[in-house]
């Protein structure tokens, strides 16, 4: 009746749960609540400074102050970044997962190769692509010049830098999405494909009517992770362009205002809350749409 024993032993599992719960409150829930509170105050990043309630002044400054135009540019860049990364990353990851799932020779090697960028870390990825995209002696620029007679400034280009950051983001995290899709693909019963083959289905019909409906949960998970990850990305921007050349996003602005801007904490806190609300809206919409598709199938 009592799988964990009787008496005090019954409460041991709950006591053990207090440790991760305390860590969650201290490092996640607590700071989130403080961020919301700070967004309505004029608190400064100075020990012992006073904190006064200022209402919605910080939110007004975000969108209606003299430099509010930069905020709108950051929001636009964030949405562009999110849409392109989510669509392309999941599309490429699904394509690669389907290929690897065909039991190719050396499939474990391909999995490791595609997943390797995930574990490299942002600093290493930025260093690697910084050398690859070096405008003076980088191999990519040499390839451009030999094939097209064209040279680019890459991360120092006002028109192309943001696109290259999107490419690096997709390259870095595509392997993670691929593994989730691959796990979903390997859970599809082989009997269904055999039955479809007997009924005369071709490869596309088999993917559309058998594979895709059964990996819909994997698609949902990847969509959510891609949306949240893309809209929270600032580290790769910091490591490659430092926000220059029209590459600022909301996450980068939060970092800059908090650690490299003024000592005021109210404005970056308000920006964090706005960023969270935008992410929440897109996550809710994505969950509803993908869950609806799962139910339909």
Short mmCIF file of N, CA and C in Angstrom, two decimals, residues 14-123:
data_model
loop_
_atom_site.label_atom_id
_atom_site.label_comp_id
_atom_site.label_asym_id
_atom_site.label_seq_id
_atom_site.Cartn_x
_atom_site.Cartn_y
_atom_site.Cartn_z
N UNK A 14 9.13 13.05 -0.94
CA UNK A 14 8.73 14.45 -1.00
C UNK A 14 9.85 15.36 -0.47
N UNK A 15 10.57 14.88 0.54
CA UNK A 15 11.70 15.66 1.04
C UNK A 15 12.81 15.77 0.00
N UNK A 16 13.03 14.67 -0.75
CA UNK A 16 14.05 14.71 -1.80
C UNK A 16 13.65 15.67 -2.92
N UNK A 17 12.35 15.78 -3.17
CA UNK A 17 11.88 16.70 -4.19
C UNK A 17 12.07 18.16 -3.79
N UNK A 18 12.24 18.41 -2.51
CA UNK A 18 12.43 19.79 -2.05
C UNK A 18 13.74 20.38 -2.58
N UNK A 19 14.75 19.53 -2.81
CA UNK A 19 16.04 20.03 -3.29
C UNK A 19 15.91 20.63 -4.69
N UNK A 20 15.41 19.87 -5.70
CA UNK A 20 15.25 20.51 -7.02
C UNK A 20 14.23 21.63 -7.01
N UNK A 21 13.19 21.52 -6.14
CA UNK A 21 12.21 22.58 -6.05
C UNK A 21 12.84 23.87 -5.54
N UNK A 22 13.69 23.75 -4.53
CA UNK A 22 14.38 24.92 -4.00
C UNK A 22 15.30 25.53 -5.05
N UNK A 23 16.02 24.70 -5.80
CA UNK A 23 16.88 25.21 -6.86
C UNK A 23 16.07 25.92 -7.94
N UNK A 24 14.91 25.36 -8.28
CA UNK A 24 14.06 25.99 -9.29
C UNK A 24 13.57 27.36 -8.81
N UNK A 25 13.15 27.43 -7.55
CA UNK A 25 12.64 28.70 -7.02
C UNK A 25 13.76 29.74 -6.97
N UNK A 26 14.94 29.33 -6.55
CA UNK A 26 16.04 30.28 -6.37
C UNK A 26 16.58 30.77 -7.70
N UNK A 27 16.75 29.87 -8.68
CA UNK A 27 17.44 30.23 -9.91
C UNK A 27 16.51 30.50 -11.09
N UNK A 28 15.23 30.13 -11.01
CA UNK A 28 14.32 30.33 -12.14
C UNK A 28 13.09 31.14 -11.76
N UNK A 29 12.26 30.58 -10.89
CA UNK A 29 11.00 31.25 -10.57
C UNK A 29 11.23 32.57 -9.85
N UNK A 30 12.13 32.57 -8.87
CA UNK A 30 12.40 33.80 -8.12
C UNK A 30 12.89 34.94 -8.99
N UNK A 31 13.94 34.73 -9.79
CA UNK A 31 14.40 35.81 -10.68
C UNK A 31 13.35 36.25 -11.68
N UNK A 32 12.49 35.33 -12.13
CA UNK A 32 11.43 35.72 -13.07
C UNK A 32 10.44 36.66 -12.41
N UNK A 33 10.06 36.36 -11.18
CA UNK A 33 9.14 37.23 -10.45
C UNK A 33 9.79 38.58 -10.18
N UNK A 34 11.06 38.59 -9.80
CA UNK A 34 11.76 39.85 -9.55
C UNK A 34 11.88 40.68 -10.82
N UNK A 35 12.06 40.03 -11.96
CA UNK A 35 12.14 40.76 -13.22
C UNK A 35 10.85 41.50 -13.50
N UNK A 36 9.72 40.85 -13.27
CA UNK A 36 8.42 41.51 -13.46
C UNK A 36 8.27 42.69 -12.50
N UNK A 37 8.68 42.48 -11.25
CA UNK A 37 8.58 43.57 -10.26
C UNK A 37 9.49 44.73 -10.64
N UNK A 38 10.74 44.42 -11.02
CA UNK A 38 11.68 45.47 -11.38
C UNK A 38 11.21 46.27 -12.59
N UNK A 39 10.44 45.66 -13.47
CA UNK A 39 10.01 46.37 -14.67
C UNK A 39 9.08 47.53 -14.36
N UNK A 40 8.54 47.57 -13.16
CA UNK A 40 7.65 48.67 -12.75
C UNK A 40 8.35 49.61 -11.77
N UNK A 41 9.67 49.51 -11.66
CA UNK A 41 10.41 50.36 -10.71
C UNK A 41 11.58 51.05 -11.40
N UNK A 42 12.26 51.90 -10.65
CA UNK A 42 13.46 52.58 -11.15
C UNK A 42 14.72 52.03 -10.47
N UNK A 43 14.69 50.76 -10.10
CA UNK A 43 15.80 50.16 -9.38
C UNK A 43 17.07 50.23 -10.23
N UNK A 44 18.20 50.42 -9.56
CA UNK A 44 19.50 50.49 -10.23
C UNK A 44 20.38 49.35 -9.76
N UNK A 45 21.33 49.00 -10.58
CA UNK A 45 22.25 47.91 -10.27
C UNK A 45 23.37 48.41 -9.37
N UNK A 46 22.97 49.00 -8.26
CA UNK A 46 23.91 49.54 -7.26
C UNK A 46 23.49 49.02 -5.90
N UNK A 47 24.36 48.35 -5.18
CA UNK A 47 24.00 47.85 -3.85
C UNK A 47 23.52 48.97 -2.94
N UNK A 48 22.38 48.75 -2.29
CA UNK A 48 21.85 49.73 -1.36
C UNK A 48 21.05 50.84 -1.98
N UNK A 49 20.87 50.84 -3.32
CA UNK A 49 20.10 51.89 -3.98
C UNK A 49 18.61 51.72 -3.69
N UNK A 50 17.89 52.83 -3.74
CA UNK A 50 16.46 52.80 -3.46
C UNK A 50 15.70 52.25 -4.67
N UNK A 51 14.48 51.81 -4.42
CA UNK A 51 13.63 51.28 -5.47
C UNK A 51 12.26 51.92 -5.35
N UNK A 52 11.87 52.68 -6.38
CA UNK A 52 10.59 53.38 -6.37
C UNK A 52 9.69 52.88 -7.49
N UNK A 53 8.41 52.81 -7.21
CA UNK A 53 7.44 52.36 -8.19
C UNK A 53 7.20 53.47 -9.22
N UNK A 54 7.35 53.15 -10.50
CA UNK A 54 7.17 54.14 -11.56
C UNK A 54 6.08 53.75 -12.54
N UNK A 55 5.33 52.69 -12.24
CA UNK A 55 4.23 52.29 -13.11
C UNK A 55 4.70 51.76 -14.45
N UNK A 56 4.11 52.27 -15.51
CA UNK A 56 4.41 51.81 -16.87
C UNK A 56 5.45 52.68 -17.58
N UNK A 57 6.19 53.49 -16.81
CA UNK A 57 7.15 54.40 -17.44
C UNK A 57 8.23 53.65 -18.23
N UNK A 58 8.70 52.54 -17.69
CA UNK A 58 9.73 51.78 -18.41
C UNK A 58 9.20 51.22 -19.73
N UNK A 59 7.96 50.77 -19.74
CA UNK A 59 7.36 50.25 -20.97
C UNK A 59 7.13 51.38 -21.98
N UNK A 60 6.77 52.54 -21.49
CA UNK A 60 6.61 53.69 -22.39
C UNK A 60 7.95 54.09 -23.01
N UNK A 61 9.00 54.05 -22.19
CA UNK A 61 10.33 54.40 -22.72
C UNK A 61 10.79 53.42 -23.79
N UNK A 62 10.38 52.16 -23.66
CA UNK A 62 10.79 51.16 -24.63
C UNK A 62 10.30 51.50 -26.03
N UNK A 63 9.06 51.97 -26.12
CA UNK A 63 8.42 52.13 -27.42
C UNK A 63 8.21 53.58 -27.84
N UNK A 64 8.37 54.52 -26.92
CA UNK A 64 8.07 55.90 -27.27
C UNK A 64 9.17 56.89 -26.91
N UNK A 65 10.30 56.39 -26.40
CA UNK A 65 11.41 57.30 -26.08
C UNK A 65 12.16 57.66 -27.35
N UNK A 66 13.19 58.48 -27.20
CA UNK A 66 13.91 58.96 -28.37
C UNK A 66 14.58 57.86 -29.17
N UNK A 67 15.05 56.79 -28.52
CA UNK A 67 15.71 55.70 -29.23
C UNK A 67 14.79 54.50 -29.41
N UNK A 68 13.47 54.74 -29.37
CA UNK A 68 12.53 53.64 -29.49
C UNK A 68 12.59 52.98 -30.85
N UNK A 69 13.07 53.72 -31.86
CA UNK A 69 13.19 53.12 -33.20
C UNK A 69 14.08 51.90 -33.19
N UNK A 70 15.13 51.92 -32.35
CA UNK A 70 16.03 50.78 -32.26
C UNK A 70 15.31 49.57 -31.69
N UNK A 71 14.35 49.80 -30.79
CA UNK A 71 13.59 48.69 -30.22
C UNK A 71 12.76 47.99 -31.29
N UNK A 72 12.11 48.82 -32.12
CA UNK A 72 11.28 48.23 -33.18
C UNK A 72 12.13 47.45 -34.17
N UNK A 73 13.33 47.94 -34.44
CA UNK A 73 14.24 47.20 -35.32
C UNK A 73 14.63 45.87 -34.68
N UNK A 74 14.89 45.89 -33.37
CA UNK A 74 15.24 44.66 -32.67
C UNK A 74 14.09 43.66 -32.69
N UNK A 75 12.87 44.15 -32.50
CA UNK A 75 11.70 43.26 -32.55
C UNK A 75 11.54 42.67 -33.94
N UNK A 76 11.72 43.51 -34.97
CA UNK A 76 11.61 43.01 -36.35
C UNK A 76 12.68 41.96 -36.62
N UNK A 77 13.92 42.23 -36.21
CA UNK A 77 14.99 41.25 -36.41
C UNK A 77 14.72 39.95 -35.66
N UNK A 78 14.17 40.07 -34.46
CA UNK A 78 13.86 38.88 -33.67
C UNK A 78 12.82 38.02 -34.36
N UNK A 79 11.77 38.63 -34.89
CA UNK A 79 10.72 37.87 -35.57
C UNK A 79 11.25 37.23 -36.85
N UNK A 80 12.05 37.98 -37.61
CA UNK A 80 12.65 37.41 -38.83
C UNK A 80 13.55 36.24 -38.47
N UNK A 81 14.37 36.42 -37.46
CA UNK A 81 15.28 35.37 -36.99
C UNK A 81 14.49 34.13 -36.59
N UNK A 82 13.41 34.33 -35.84
CA UNK A 82 12.62 33.21 -35.35
C UNK A 82 11.95 32.44 -36.48
N UNK A 83 11.32 33.17 -37.41
CA UNK A 83 10.61 32.50 -38.50
C UNK A 83 11.56 31.70 -39.39
N UNK A 84 12.66 32.32 -39.80
CA UNK A 84 13.58 31.63 -40.71
C UNK A 84 14.24 30.44 -40.03
N UNK A 85 14.72 30.63 -38.80
CA UNK A 85 15.39 29.54 -38.09
C UNK A 85 14.42 28.38 -37.85
N UNK A 86 13.21 28.68 -37.41
CA UNK A 86 12.24 27.62 -37.11
C UNK A 86 11.89 26.82 -38.36
N UNK A 87 11.62 27.50 -39.46
CA UNK A 87 11.20 26.81 -40.68
C UNK A 87 12.36 26.04 -41.30
N UNK A 88 13.49 26.72 -41.52
CA UNK A 88 14.61 26.08 -42.21
C UNK A 88 15.24 25.00 -41.34
N UNK A 89 15.46 25.28 -40.08
CA UNK A 89 16.11 24.30 -39.20
C UNK A 89 15.31 23.01 -39.13
N UNK A 90 14.00 23.12 -38.95
CA UNK A 90 13.18 21.91 -38.85
C UNK A 90 13.04 21.21 -40.19
N UNK A 91 12.96 21.99 -41.28
CA UNK A 91 12.88 21.38 -42.59
C UNK A 91 14.12 20.58 -42.93
N UNK A 92 15.29 21.19 -42.72
CA UNK A 92 16.55 20.49 -43.00
C UNK A 92 16.73 19.31 -42.05
N UNK A 93 16.39 19.49 -40.78
CA UNK A 93 16.55 18.41 -39.80
C UNK A 93 15.66 17.22 -40.15
N UNK A 94 14.44 17.48 -40.58
CA UNK A 94 13.55 16.39 -40.97
C UNK A 94 14.07 15.66 -42.20
N UNK A 95 14.57 16.42 -43.17
CA UNK A 95 15.11 15.81 -44.39
C UNK A 95 16.31 14.91 -44.06
N UNK A 96 17.23 15.41 -43.23
CA UNK A 96 18.41 14.63 -42.86
C UNK A 96 18.01 13.41 -42.04
N UNK A 97 17.05 13.57 -41.14
CA UNK A 97 16.61 12.44 -40.31
C UNK A 97 15.99 11.34 -41.17
N UNK A 98 15.21 11.72 -42.16
CA UNK A 98 14.60 10.73 -43.06
C UNK A 98 15.69 9.98 -43.82
N UNK A 99 16.72 10.70 -44.29
CA UNK A 99 17.81 10.05 -45.01
C UNK A 99 18.56 9.07 -44.12
N UNK A 100 18.91 9.50 -42.91
CA UNK A 100 19.66 8.64 -42.00
C UNK A 100 18.82 7.43 -41.58
N UNK A 101 17.51 7.62 -41.51
CA UNK A 101 16.63 6.53 -41.10
C UNK A 101 16.51 5.44 -42.16
N UNK A 102 17.08 5.66 -43.33
CA UNK A 102 17.04 4.65 -44.40
C UNK A 102 18.08 3.56 -44.20
N UNK A 103 18.69 3.52 -43.02
CA UNK A 103 19.71 2.52 -42.69
C UNK A 103 20.90 2.61 -43.65
N UNK A 104 21.38 3.82 -43.83
CA UNK A 104 22.55 4.01 -44.67
C UNK A 104 23.79 3.42 -43.98
N UNK A 105 24.77 3.08 -44.78
CA UNK A 105 26.02 2.60 -44.21
C UNK A 105 26.72 3.77 -43.50
N UNK A 106 27.10 3.52 -42.27
CA UNK A 106 27.74 4.57 -41.49
C UNK A 106 26.77 5.58 -40.92
N UNK A 107 25.52 5.17 -40.65
CA UNK A 107 24.51 6.11 -40.17
C UNK A 107 24.88 6.68 -38.80
N UNK A 108 25.56 5.88 -37.96
CA UNK A 108 25.97 6.40 -36.66
C UNK A 108 27.04 7.48 -36.81
N UNK A 109 27.87 7.35 -37.80
CA UNK A 109 28.87 8.38 -38.07
C UNK A 109 28.19 9.68 -38.49
N UNK A 110 27.18 9.59 -39.35
CA UNK A 110 26.46 10.78 -39.80
C UNK A 110 25.73 11.45 -38.63
N UNK A 111 25.17 10.65 -37.75
CA UNK A 111 24.51 11.22 -36.58
C UNK A 111 25.51 12.04 -35.75
N UNK A 112 26.67 11.47 -35.53
CA UNK A 112 27.68 12.16 -34.73
C UNK A 112 28.14 13.44 -35.42
N UNK A 113 28.32 13.39 -36.74
CA UNK A 113 28.79 14.57 -37.47
C UNK A 113 27.77 15.69 -37.40
N UNK A 114 26.50 15.37 -37.61
CA UNK A 114 25.47 16.41 -37.60
C UNK A 114 25.19 16.93 -36.19
N UNK A 115 25.42 16.09 -35.18
CA UNK A 115 25.16 16.53 -33.81
C UNK A 115 26.35 17.24 -33.18
N UNK A 116 27.53 17.09 -33.78
CA UNK A 116 28.75 17.67 -33.21
C UNK A 116 28.65 19.18 -32.96
N UNK A 117 28.10 19.98 -33.88
CA UNK A 117 28.03 21.43 -33.61
C UNK A 117 27.26 21.79 -32.35
N UNK A 118 26.32 20.93 -31.94
CA UNK A 118 25.52 21.22 -30.74
C UNK A 118 26.40 21.25 -29.50
N UNK A 119 27.40 20.36 -29.45
CA UNK A 119 28.23 20.23 -28.26
C UNK A 119 29.50 21.08 -28.32
N UNK A 120 29.73 21.76 -29.43
CA UNK A 120 30.96 22.55 -29.55
C UNK A 120 30.94 23.77 -28.65
N UNK A 121 29.78 24.38 -28.48
CA UNK A 121 29.71 25.61 -27.71
C UNK A 121 29.78 26.83 -28.60
N UNK A 122 29.18 27.92 -28.14
CA UNK A 122 29.06 29.13 -28.96
C UNK A 122 30.42 29.74 -29.26
N UNK A 123 31.32 29.74 -28.28
CA UNK A 123 32.63 30.35 -28.49
C UNK A 123 33.40 29.64 -29.60
#
